[in-house]
Amino acid sequence: MSSAPTAASSGPRPVRFTRRSTRGLILGFSTAHCVALAVAVPIFVAGFAQNGFTGVALTSPGWGPLVASAFLRWKGRPFVEWLPVLSHWNVRSAVGQTEYRARVSAPRPNGTLALPGDAAPLRVYVDDSGVAMIHDPHRQTLSASVRVTHPAYVLLGPDDKRRRVSQWGWLLAGLSRTGTCAAIQVLEQTVPDPGIGIAGWYDKHGTHRDDWANREYQMLLAESARGTSTHRTTVTLSLDMRRSAGEIRARGRGVSAAAAVLRDDMTGLEHSLRSSELRVERWLGPGDLAIMVRQAYDPTADIRPDSPGANLMHAGPLAVSEHWQWFRHDNGYSTVLWISEWPRVDVLPDFLHALVFAPNVRKSLSIVARPLGSADALRQIRKERTSAIADSRQKAKVGQIADLADADEYADLLTRERAVGAGHADVEFSGFLAISAESEQDLRAARSTIERAAATSGCETLVLSGRQTQGF
């Protein structure tokens, strides 16, 4: 992401996200394109060499589908690029992995989580301070989450906005310099709130006089209850156990040593969050995570931290049925959208306001930032620049017209290289939206609302087809 200059003397500067690379292996063709054509062309040539056009017609069942899959598109992507997803989905369906039923009578090993799919191998480690850390043995990461609160950004003054955006940028830059941060996730959960708490407080403490002010206030409470929501924000820090192997060995071995290394990063993150003027409530323990997991799979659940239901080992779903574009779980239906394109024009830092505050929709917005070290970022940028120059020369040789998108993408690479050279962090952003509802019809309506809000924010979204439970 690069910054754009502005003439304004105060307030945050507009920013522009770099374009997603559309460059393929050669002449804009992806690796899947090239493989399909590399298989189709010999079949076509062999048929033509053997029997002319008759041989071409006879061998068309072999080369025809390959050529068609390379050039025909479905939902913005060539068919050949859908083949790995379709194959994975068919294999999972054949072996019954799209259906999950919890074995309530079978005890689970200590430290495991009752989660389906790719989350099944996750383990929980509780350190001496009571913080629940999630260990992913496959990706070799250890993660901890902190709950934060913050005032409404749009109500701040220009100087406060600029300061907070600058401090958040320094936070990401600091994480990239450590070299051990696998990712940092900001999770914004929106839960529709009927306003019972405010109404109950007024019923208990209000004057209730039969006058104009009281009637107007009651009308205001009734009107605001229709679109109110509760927002919960957590920040999750993930430690890359491979990159920090030396520090882990210095502290001992195993997850406990990794937890000691992560604890140092947590202290630094907590200081950075306070410098960004975010109020740090607490690092989440097993009970807090259990409530988040339980309410994600059961939107109607009302669990308190001190209740027996706040048990992380039993917080997972009782049943999951996954479909191509949505899935059903316990008392709800959910679908996951991927933010495939960020705004292509200059936007202010609060450009997601319409999406975050979309009314009457239960959703979770997850933004995952993977900071790259300066050396890794420069190496990647130079590799992409070399590929862009080679691709441009190849297109010129075959007489293909240069695309303006290629020029914009190359200009973004130069901007990124200048920013990294000046000491800024290069960050890879991914965005996901998990939408939940109590019925399939409500889910379709909520998805339509979110897609319109994303378009208003300048983002393009795609349903994470065939990978719903993975994205969730």
CSV table of N, CA and C in Angstrom, one decimal, residues 29-175:
chain,number,residue,atom,x,y,z
A,29,PHE,N,-0.5,-15.3,-19.4
A,29,PHE,CA,-1.1,-16.6,-19.2
A,29,PHE,C,-0.5,-17.1,-17.9
A,30,SER,N,-1.4,-17.6,-17.0
A,30,SER,CA,-1.0,-18.2,-15.7
A,30,SER,C,-0.4,-19.5,-16.0
A,31,THR,N,0.2,-20.1,-14.9
A,31,THR,CA,0.8,-21.4,-15.0
A,31,THR,C,-0.2,-22.5,-15.4
A,32,ALA,N,-1.5,-22.4,-14.9
A,32,ALA,CA,-2.5,-23.3,-15.3
A,32,ALA,C,-2.9,-23.2,-16.7
A,33,HIS,N,-2.9,-21.9,-17.2
A,33,HIS,CA,-3.1,-21.7,-18.7
A,33,HIS,C,-2.1,-22.4,-19.5
A,34,CYS,N,-0.8,-22.2,-19.1
A,34,CYS,CA,0.3,-22.7,-19.9
A,34,CYS,C,0.3,-24.3,-19.9
A,35,VAL,N,0.0,-24.9,-18.7
A,35,VAL,CA,-0.1,-26.3,-18.7
A,35,VAL,C,-1.2,-26.9,-19.6
A,36,ALA,N,-2.4,-26.3,-19.5
A,36,ALA,CA,-3.5,-26.7,-20.3
A,36,ALA,C,-3.2,-26.6,-21.8
A,37,LEU,N,-2.6,-25.5,-22.2
A,37,LEU,CA,-2.2,-25.3,-23.7
A,37,LEU,C,-1.1,-26.2,-24.1
A,38,ALA,N,-0.1,-26.4,-23.1
A,38,ALA,CA,1.0,-27.3,-23.4
A,38,ALA,C,0.6,-28.8,-23.7
A,39,VAL,N,-0.5,-29.2,-23.0
A,39,VAL,CA,-1.0,-30.5,-23.2
A,39,VAL,C,-1.9,-30.6,-24.5
A,40,ALA,N,-2.7,-29.5,-24.7
A,40,ALA,CA,-3.6,-29.5,-25.9
A,40,ALA,C,-2.9,-29.4,-27.2
A,41,VAL,N,-1.8,-28.5,-27.3
A,41,VAL,CA,-1.2,-28.3,-28.6
A,41,VAL,C,-0.6,-29.6,-29.2
A,42,PRO,N,0.2,-30.4,-28.4
A,42,PRO,CA,0.7,-31.7,-29.0
A,42,PRO,C,-0.4,-32.6,-29.5
A,43,ILE,N,-1.5,-32.7,-28.8
A,43,ILE,CA,-2.6,-33.5,-29.2
A,43,ILE,C,-3.2,-33.0,-30.5
A,44,PHE,N,-3.3,-31.7,-30.7
A,44,PHE,CA,-3.8,-31.1,-31.9
A,44,PHE,C,-2.8,-31.3,-33.0
A,45,VAL,N,-1.5,-31.1,-32.8
A,45,VAL,CA,-0.5,-31.3,-33.9
A,45,VAL,C,-0.4,-32.7,-34.3
A,46,ALA,N,-0.5,-33.7,-33.3
A,46,ALA,CA,-0.4,-35.1,-33.7
A,46,ALA,C,-1.6,-35.5,-34.5
A,47,GLY,N,-2.8,-35.0,-34.2
A,47,GLY,CA,-4.0,-35.4,-35.0
A,47,GLY,C,-3.9,-34.8,-36.4
A,48,PHE,N,-3.4,-33.6,-36.5
A,48,PHE,CA,-3.3,-33.0,-37.8
A,48,PHE,C,-2.3,-33.6,-38.7
A,49,ALA,N,-1.1,-34.0,-38.1
A,49,ALA,CA,0.0,-34.6,-38.8
A,49,ALA,C,-0.4,-36.0,-39.3
A,50,GLN,N,-1.3,-36.7,-38.5
A,50,GLN,CA,-1.7,-38.1,-38.9
A,50,GLN,C,-2.8,-38.1,-39.9
A,51,ASN,N,-3.8,-37.4,-39.8
A,51,ASN,CA,-5.0,-37.5,-40.7
A,51,ASN,C,-5.5,-36.1,-41.1
A,52,GLY,N,-4.7,-35.0,-41.0
A,52,GLY,CA,-5.2,-33.7,-41.4
A,52,GLY,C,-6.3,-33.3,-40.6
A,53,PHE,N,-7.3,-32.6,-41.2
A,53,PHE,CA,-8.4,-32.0,-40.5
A,53,PHE,C,-9.3,-33.1,-39.9
A,54,THR,N,-9.3,-34.3,-40.5
A,54,THR,CA,-10.0,-35.5,-40.0
A,54,THR,C,-9.4,-35.9,-38.6
A,55,GLY,N,-8.1,-35.9,-38.5
A,55,GLY,CA,-7.4,-36.2,-37.3
A,55,GLY,C,-7.7,-35.2,-36.2
A,56,VAL,N,-7.7,-33.9,-36.7
A,56,VAL,CA,-8.0,-32.8,-35.7
A,56,VAL,C,-9.4,-33.0,-35.1
A,57,ALA,N,-10.4,-33.4,-36.0
A,57,ALA,CA,-11.8,-33.6,-35.5
A,57,ALA,C,-11.8,-34.8,-34.6
A,58,LEU,N,-11.1,-35.9,-34.9
A,58,LEU,CA,-11.1,-37.1,-34.1
A,58,LEU,C,-10.4,-36.8,-32.7
A,59,THR,N,-9.4,-36.0,-32.7
A,59,THR,CA,-8.7,-35.7,-31.4
A,59,THR,C,-9.3,-34.5,-30.6
A,60,SER,N,-10.4,-33.9,-31.2
A,60,SER,CA,-10.9,-32.8,-30.5
A,60,SER,C,-11.4,-33.0,-29.1
A,61,PRO,N,-12.0,-34.2,-28.8
A,61,PRO,CA,-12.3,-34.5,-27.4
A,61,PRO,C,-11.1,-34.4,-26.4
A,62,GLY,N,-9.9,-34.5,-26.9
A,62,GLY,CA,-8.7,-34.4,-26.1
A,62,GLY,C,-8.3,-33.0,-25.9
A,63,TRP,N,-8.1,-32.2,-27.0
A,63,TRP,CA,-7.6,-30.9,-26.9
A,63,TRP,C,-8.7,-29.8,-26.8
A,64,GLY,N,-9.9,-30.1,-27.2
A,64,GLY,CA,-11.0,-29.1,-27.1
A,64,GLY,C,-11.3,-28.7,-25.7
A,65,PRO,N,-11.6,-29.6,-24.8
A,65,PRO,CA,-11.9,-29.1,-23.4
A,65,PRO,C,-10.7,-28.4,-22.7
A,66,LEU,N,-9.5,-28.8,-23.1
A,66,LEU,CA,-8.3,-28.1,-22.5
A,66,LEU,C,-8.3,-26.6,-23.0
A,67,VAL,N,-8.4,-26.4,-24.3
A,67,VAL,CA,-8.4,-25.1,-24.8
A,67,VAL,C,-9.6,-24.2,-24.3
A,68,ALA,N,-10.8,-24.9,-24.2
A,68,ALA,CA,-11.9,-24.2,-23.7
A,68,ALA,C,-11.7,-23.8,-22.2
A,69,SER,N,-11.1,-24.7,-21.4
A,69,SER,CA,-10.9,-24.4,-20.0
A,69,SER,C,-9.9,-23.2,-19.8
A,70,ALA,N,-9.0,-23.0,-20.8
A,70,ALA,CA,-8.0,-22.0,-20.7
A,70,ALA,C,-8.6,-20.6,-21.1
A,71,PHE,N,-9.6,-20.6,-21.9
A,71,PHE,CA,-10.1,-19.3,-22.4
A,71,PHE,C,-11.5,-18.9,-21.9
A,72,LEU,N,-12.3,-19.9,-21.6
A,72,LEU,CA,-13.7,-19.6,-21.0
A,72,LEU,C,-13.5,-19.3,-19.6
A,73,ARG,N,-14.3,-18.3,-19.1
A,73,ARG,CA,-14.3,-17.8,-17.7
A,73,ARG,C,-15.6,-18.0,-17.0
A,74,TRP,N,-15.4,-18.3,-15.7
A,74,TRP,CA,-16.6,-18.4,-14.8
A,74,TRP,C,-16.3,-17.6,-13.6
A,75,LYS,N,-17.2,-16.6,-13.3
A,75,LYS,CA,-17.1,-15.8,-12.1
A,75,LYS,C,-15.7,-15.0,-12.1
A,76,GLY,N,-15.3,-14.6,-13.3
A,76,GLY,CA,-14.1,-13.8,-13.4
A,76,GLY,C,-12.8,-14.5,-13.5
A,77,ARG,N,-12.9,-15.9,-13.4
A,77,ARG,CA,-11.7,-16.7,-13.5
A,77,ARG,C,-11.8,-17.7,-14.5
A,78,PRO,N,-10.7,-18.1,-15.2
A,78,PRO,CA,-10.8,-19.2,-16.2
A,78,PRO,C,-11.1,-20.5,-15.6
A,79,PHE,N,-11.8,-21.3,-16.4
A,79,PHE,CA,-12.2,-22.6,-15.8
A,79,PHE,C,-11.0,-23.4,-15.3
A,80,VAL,N,-9.8,-23.3,-16.0
A,80,VAL,CA,-8.7,-24.1,-15.6
A,80,VAL,C,-8.2,-23.8,-14.2
A,81,GLU,N,-8.4,-22.5,-13.8
A,81,GLU,CA,-8.0,-22.2,-12.5
A,81,GLU,C,-9.0,-22.6,-11.4
A,82,TRP,N,-10.2,-23.1,-11.8
A,82,TRP,CA,-11.1,-23.6,-10.9
A,82,TRP,C,-10.9,-25.1,-10.6
A,83,LEU,N,-10.1,-25.8,-11.5
A,83,LEU,CA,-9.9,-27.2,-11.4
A,83,LEU,C,-9.3,-27.7,-10.1
A,84,PRO,N,-8.3,-27.0,-9.5
A,84,PRO,CA,-7.8,-27.4,-8.2
A,84,PRO,C,-8.9,-27.3,-7.1
A,85,VAL,N,-9.6,-26.2,-7.1
A,85,VAL,CA,-10.7,-26.0,-6.1
A,85,VAL,C,-11.8,-27.1,-6.3
A,86,LEU,N,-12.2,-27.4,-7.5
A,86,LEU,CA,-13.2,-28.4,-7.7
A,86,LEU,C,-12.7,-29.8,-7.3
A,87,SER,N,-11.5,-30.1,-7.7
A,87,SER,CA,-10.9,-31.4,-7.3
A,87,SER,C,-10.8,-31.5,-5.8
A,88,HIS,N,-10.4,-30.5,-5.1
A,88,HIS,CA,-10.3,-30.6,-3.7
A,88,HIS,C,-11.7,-30.7,-3.0
A,89,TRP,N,-12.7,-30.0,-3.6
A,89,TRP,CA,-14.0,-30.1,-3.1
A,89,TRP,C,-14.6,-31.5,-3.3
A,90,ASN,N,-14.4,-32.0,-4.5
A,90,ASN,CA,-14.9,-33.4,-4.7
A,90,ASN,C,-14.3,-34.4,-3.9
A,91,VAL,N,-13.0,-34.3,-3.6
A,91,VAL,CA,-12.3,-35.3,-2.7
A,91,VAL,C,-12.9,-35.2,-1.3
A,92,ARG,N,-13.0,-33.9,-0.8
A,92,ARG,CA,-13.5,-33.7,0.5
A,92,ARG,C,-15.0,-34.2,0.6
A,93,SER,N,-15.8,-34.0,-0.4
A,93,SER,CA,-17.2,-34.5,-0.4
A,93,SER,C,-17.2,-36.1,-0.4
A,94,ALA,N,-16.3,-36.7,-1.2
A,94,ALA,CA,-16.3,-38.1,-1.3
A,94,ALA,C,-15.9,-38.8,0.0
A,95,VAL,N,-15.0,-38.2,0.8
A,95,VAL,CA,-14.6,-38.8,2.0
A,95,VAL,C,-15.3,-38.3,3.2
A,96,GLY,N,-16.4,-37.5,3.0
A,96,GLY,CA,-17.3,-37.0,4.1
A,96,GLY,C,-16.7,-35.9,4.9
A,97,GLN,N,-15.8,-35.1,4.4
A,97,GLN,CA,-15.2,-34.0,5.2
A,97,GLN,C,-16.1,-32.8,5.1
A,98,THR,N,-17.1,-32.7,4.3
A,98,THR,CA,-18.0,-31.6,4.3
A,98,THR,C,-19.1,-31.7,5.3
A,99,GLU,N,-19.2,-32.8,6.0
A,99,GLU,CA,-20.1,-33.0,7.1
A,99,GLU,C,-19.4,-33.3,8.4
A,100,TYR,N,-19.8,-32.7,9.5
A,100,TYR,CA,-19.1,-32.8,10.7
A,100,TYR,C,-20.2,-33.0,11.8
A,101,ARG,N,-20.0,-34.0,12.7
A,101,ARG,CA,-20.8,-34.2,13.8
A,101,ARG,C,-20.0,-34.5,15.0
A,102,ALA,N,-20.1,-33.7,16.1
A,102,ALA,CA,-19.3,-33.8,17.2
A,102,ALA,C,-19.7,-35.1,18.0
A,103,ARG,N,-18.7,-35.7,18.5
A,103,ARG,CA,-18.9,-36.9,19.3
A,103,ARG,C,-18.9,-36.5,20.8
A,104,VAL,N,-20.1,-36.2,21.2
A,104,VAL,CA,-20.3,-35.6,22.6
A,104,VAL,C,-20.0,-36.6,23.7
A,105,SER,N,-20.0,-37.9,23.4
A,105,SER,CA,-19.7,-38.9,24.5
A,105,SER,C,-18.3,-39.3,24.5
A,106,ALA,N,-17.5,-38.9,23.5
A,106,ALA,CA,-16.1,-39.2,23.5
A,106,ALA,C,-15.2,-38.1,24.1
A,107,PRO,N,-14.4,-38.4,25.1
A,107,PRO,CA,-13.6,-37.4,25.7
A,107,PRO,C,-12.5,-37.0,24.7
A,108,ARG,N,-12.1,-35.7,24.8
A,108,ARG,CA,-11.1,-35.2,23.9
A,108,ARG,C,-9.8,-35.0,24.7
A,109,PRO,N,-8.6,-35.2,24.1
A,109,PRO,CA,-7.4,-35.0,24.8
A,109,PRO,C,-7.2,-33.6,25.3
A,110,ASN,N,-6.5,-33.5,26.4
A,110,ASN,CA,-6.3,-32.2,27.0
A,110,ASN,C,-5.5,-31.3,26.1
A,111,GLY,N,-6.0,-30.0,25.9
A,111,GLY,CA,-5.3,-29.1,25.1
A,111,GLY,C,-5.8,-29.0,23.6
A,112,THR,N,-6.7,-29.9,23.3
A,112,THR,CA,-7.2,-29.8,21.9
A,112,THR,C,-8.5,-29.0,21.8
A,113,LEU,N,-8.9,-28.6,20.6
A,113,LEU,CA,-10.1,-27.9,20.4
A,113,LEU,C,-11.1,-28.7,19.6
A,114,ALA,N,-12.3,-28.6,19.9
A,114,ALA,CA,-13.4,-29.3,19.2
A,114,ALA,C,-13.8,-28.6,18.0
A,115,LEU,N,-12.9,-28.4,17.0
A,115,LEU,CA,-13.2,-27.7,15.8
A,115,LEU,C,-13.1,-28.6,14.6
A,116,PRO,N,-13.9,-28.3,13.5
A,116,PRO,CA,-13.9,-29.1,12.3
A,116,PRO,C,-12.9,-28.7,11.3
A,117,GLY,N,-12.7,-29.5,10.3
A,117,GLY,CA,-11.9,-29.1,9.1
A,117,GLY,C,-10.5,-28.8,9.4
A,118,ASP,N,-10.0,-27.8,8.7
A,118,ASP,CA,-8.5,-27.4,8.9
A,118,ASP,C,-8.2,-26.9,10.3
A,119,ALA,N,-9.2,-26.5,11.1
A,119,ALA,CA,-8.9,-26.1,12.4
A,119,ALA,C,-8.8,-27.2,13.4
A,120,ALA,N,-9.0,-28.4,13.0
A,120,ALA,CA,-9.0,-29.6,13.9
A,120,ALA,C,-7.6,-29.8,14.6
A,121,PRO,N,-6.5,-29.5,13.9
A,121,PRO,CA,-5.2,-29.8,14.6
A,121,PRO,C,-4.8,-28.7,15.6
A,122,LEU,N,-5.5,-27.6,15.7
A,122,LEU,CA,-5.1,-26.5,16.6
A,122,LEU,C,-5.1,-27.0,18.0
A,123,ARG,N,-4.1,-26.5,18.8
A,123,ARG,CA,-4.0,-26.8,20.2
A,123,ARG,C,-4.0,-25.5,21.0
A,124,VAL,N,-4.3,-25.6,22.2
A,124,VAL,CA,-4.4,-24.4,23.1
A,124,VAL,C,-3.3,-24.6,24.2
A,125,TYR,N,-2.6,-23.5,24.5
A,125,TYR,CA,-1.6,-23.5,25.5
A,125,TYR,C,-1.9,-22.3,26.4
A,126,VAL,N,-2.1,-22.5,27.7
A,126,VAL,CA,-2.4,-21.4,28.6
A,126,VAL,C,-1.1,-21.2,29.4
A,127,ASP,N,-0.6,-19.9,29.3
A,127,ASP,CA,0.6,-19.6,30.0
A,127,ASP,C,0.3,-19.3,31.5
A,128,ASP,N,1.4,-18.9,32.2
A,128,ASP,CA,1.2,-18.7,33.6
A,128,ASP,C,0.3,-17.5,34.0
A,129,SER,N,0.2,-16.5,33.0
A,129,SER,CA,-0.6,-15.3,33.3
A,129,SER,C,-2.1,-15.6,32.9
A,130,GLY,N,-2.4,-16.8,32.4
A,130,GLY,CA,-3.8,-17.1,32.0
A,130,GLY,C,-4.1,-16.7,30.6
A,131,VAL,N,-3.2,-16.4,29.8
A,131,VAL,CA,-3.5,-16.0,28.4
A,131,VAL,C,-3.6,-17.3,27.6
A,132,ALA,N,-4.6,-17.5,26.8
A,132,ALA,CA,-4.8,-18.7,25.9
A,132,ALA,C,-4.1,-18.4,24.6
A,133,MET,N,-3.1,-19.2,24.3
A,133,MET,CA,-2.3,-19.1,23.0
A,133,MET,C,-2.6,-20.3,22.2
A,134,ILE,N,-2.9,-20.1,20.9
A,134,ILE,CA,-3.3,-21.1,20.0
A,134,ILE,C,-2.1,-21.5,19.2
A,135,HIS,N,-1.8,-22.8,19.2
A,135,HIS,CA,-0.6,-23.4,18.5
A,135,HIS,C,-1.1,-24.1,17.2
A,136,ASP,N,-0.6,-23.7,16.1
A,136,ASP,CA,-0.9,-24.4,14.8
A,136,ASP,C,0.3,-25.3,14.5
A,137,PRO,N,0.3,-26.6,14.7
A,137,PRO,CA,1.5,-27.4,14.4
A,137,PRO,C,1.8,-27.5,13.0
A,138,HIS,N,0.9,-27.3,12.1
A,138,HIS,CA,1.1,-27.4,10.6
A,138,HIS,C,1.9,-26.2,10.1
A,139,ARG,N,1.3,-25.0,10.5
A,139,ARG,CA,2.0,-23.8,10.0
A,139,ARG,C,3.1,-23.3,10.9
A,140,GLN,N,3.2,-23.9,12.1
A,140,GLN,CA,4.3,-23.6,13.0
A,140,GLN,C,4.1,-22.1,13.5
A,141,THR,N,2.9,-21.8,14.0
A,141,THR,CA,2.7,-20.5,14.5
A,141,THR,C,2.1,-20.6,15.9
A,142,LEU,N,2.3,-19.6,16.7
A,142,LEU,CA,1.7,-19.5,18.1
A,142,LEU,C,1.0,-18.1,18.1
A,143,SER,N,-0.2,-18.0,18.5
A,143,SER,CA,-1.0,-16.8,18.4
A,143,SER,C,-1.7,-16.5,19.7
A,144,ALA,N,-1.8,-15.2,20.0
A,144,ALA,CA,-2.5,-14.7,21.2
A,144,ALA,C,-3.3,-13.5,20.7
A,145,SER,N,-4.5,-13.3,21.4
A,145,SER,CA,-5.4,-12.2,21.0
A,145,SER,C,-5.7,-11.3,22.2
A,146,VAL,N,-5.8,-10.0,21.8
A,146,VAL,CA,-6.1,-9.0,22.8
A,146,VAL,C,-7.3,-8.2,22.4
A,147,ARG,N,-8.2,-7.9,23.4
A,147,ARG,CA,-9.4,-7.1,23.1
A,147,ARG,C,-9.1,-5.6,23.3
A,148,VAL,N,-9.4,-4.8,22.3
A,148,VAL,CA,-9.2,-3.4,22.4
A,148,VAL,C,-10.5,-2.6,22.2
A,149,THR,N,-10.5,-1.4,22.7
A,149,THR,CA,-11.7,-0.5,22.5
A,149,THR,C,-11.1,0.8,22.0
A,150,HIS,N,-12.0,1.6,21.4
A,150,HIS,CA,-11.5,2.8,20.8
A,150,HIS,C,-12.7,3.7,20.6
A,151,PRO,N,-12.5,5.0,20.6
A,151,PRO,CA,-13.6,6.0,20.3
A,151,PRO,C,-13.9,6.0,18.8
A,152,ALA,N,-15.0,6.5,18.4
A,152,ALA,CA,-15.4,6.6,17.0
A,152,ALA,C,-14.3,7.4,16.2
A,153,TYR,N,-13.7,6.8,15.2
A,153,TYR,CA,-12.7,7.5,14.4
A,153,TYR,C,-13.2,8.7,13.7
A,154,VAL,N,-14.5,8.5,13.2
A,154,VAL,CA,-15.0,9.6,12.3
A,154,VAL,C,-15.3,10.9,13.2
A,155,LEU,N,-15.4,10.7,14.5
A,155,LEU,CA,-15.7,11.9,15.3
A,155,LEU,C,-14.4,12.6,15.8
A,156,LEU,N,-13.3,12.1,15.5
A,156,LEU,CA,-12.0,12.7,15.9
A,156,LEU,C,-11.7,13.9,15.0
A,157,GLY,N,-10.8,14.8,15.6
A,157,GLY,CA,-10.4,15.9,14.8
A,157,GLY,C,-9.3,15.5,13.8
A,158,PRO,N,-9.0,16.4,12.8
A,158,PRO,CA,-8.0,16.0,11.8
A,158,PRO,C,-6.6,15.6,12.4
A,159,ASP,N,-6.2,16.4,13.4
A,159,ASP,CA,-4.8,16.1,13.9
A,159,ASP,C,-4.8,14.7,14.6
A,160,ASP,N,-5.9,14.4,15.4
A,160,ASP,CA,-6.0,13.1,16.0
A,160,ASP,C,-6.0,12.0,15.0
A,161,LYS,N,-6.8,12.2,14.0
A,161,LYS,CA,-6.8,11.1,12.9
A,161,LYS,C,-5.5,10.9,12.3
A,162,ARG,N,-4.8,12.0,12.0
A,162,ARG,CA,-3.5,11.8,11.4
A,162,ARG,C,-2.5,11.1,12.3
A,163,ARG,N,-2.5,11.5,13.6
A,163,ARG,CA,-1.6,10.9,14.6
A,163,ARG,C,-1.9,9.4,14.7
A,164,ARG,N,-3.2,9.0,14.8
A,164,ARG,CA,-3.5,7.6,15.0
A,164,ARG,C,-3.1,6.8,13.8
A,165,VAL,N,-3.3,7.3,12.6
A,165,VAL,CA,-2.9,6.5,11.4
A,165,VAL,C,-1.4,6.4,11.3
A,166,SER,N,-0.7,7.5,11.7
A,166,SER,CA,0.7,7.4,11.7
A,166,SER,C,1.3,6.4,12.7
A,167,GLN,N,0.7,6.4,13.9
A,167,GLN,CA,1.1,5.4,14.9
A,167,GLN,C,0.8,4.0,14.5
A,168,TRP,N,-0.3,3.8,13.8
A,168,TRP,CA,-0.6,2.4,13.4
A,168,TRP,C,0.4,2.0,12.3
A,169,GLY,N,0.8,2.9,11.4
A,169,GLY,CA,1.8,2.6,10.5
A,169,GLY,C,3.1,2.2,11.1
A,170,TRP,N,3.5,2.9,12.1
A,170,TRP,CA,4.8,2.6,12.9
A,170,TRP,C,4.6,1.3,13.6
A,171,LEU,N,3.4,0.9,14.0
A,171,LEU,CA,3.2,-0.4,14.6
A,171,LEU,C,3.6,-1.5,13.6
A,172,LEU,N,3.0,-1.4,12.4
A,172,LEU,CA,3.3,-2.4,11.4
A,172,LEU,C,4.7,-2.5,11.0
A,173,ALA,N,5.3,-1.3,10.9
A,173,ALA,CA,6.8,-1.2,10.5
A,173,ALA,C,7.6,-1.9,11.6
A,174,GLY,N,7.3,-1.7,12.9
A,174,GLY,CA,8.0,-2.3,14.0
A,174,GLY,C,7.9,-3.8,13.9
A,175,LEU,N,6.7,-4.4,13.6
A,175,LEU,CA,6.5,-5.8,13.5
A,175,LEU,C,7.3,-6.4,12.3
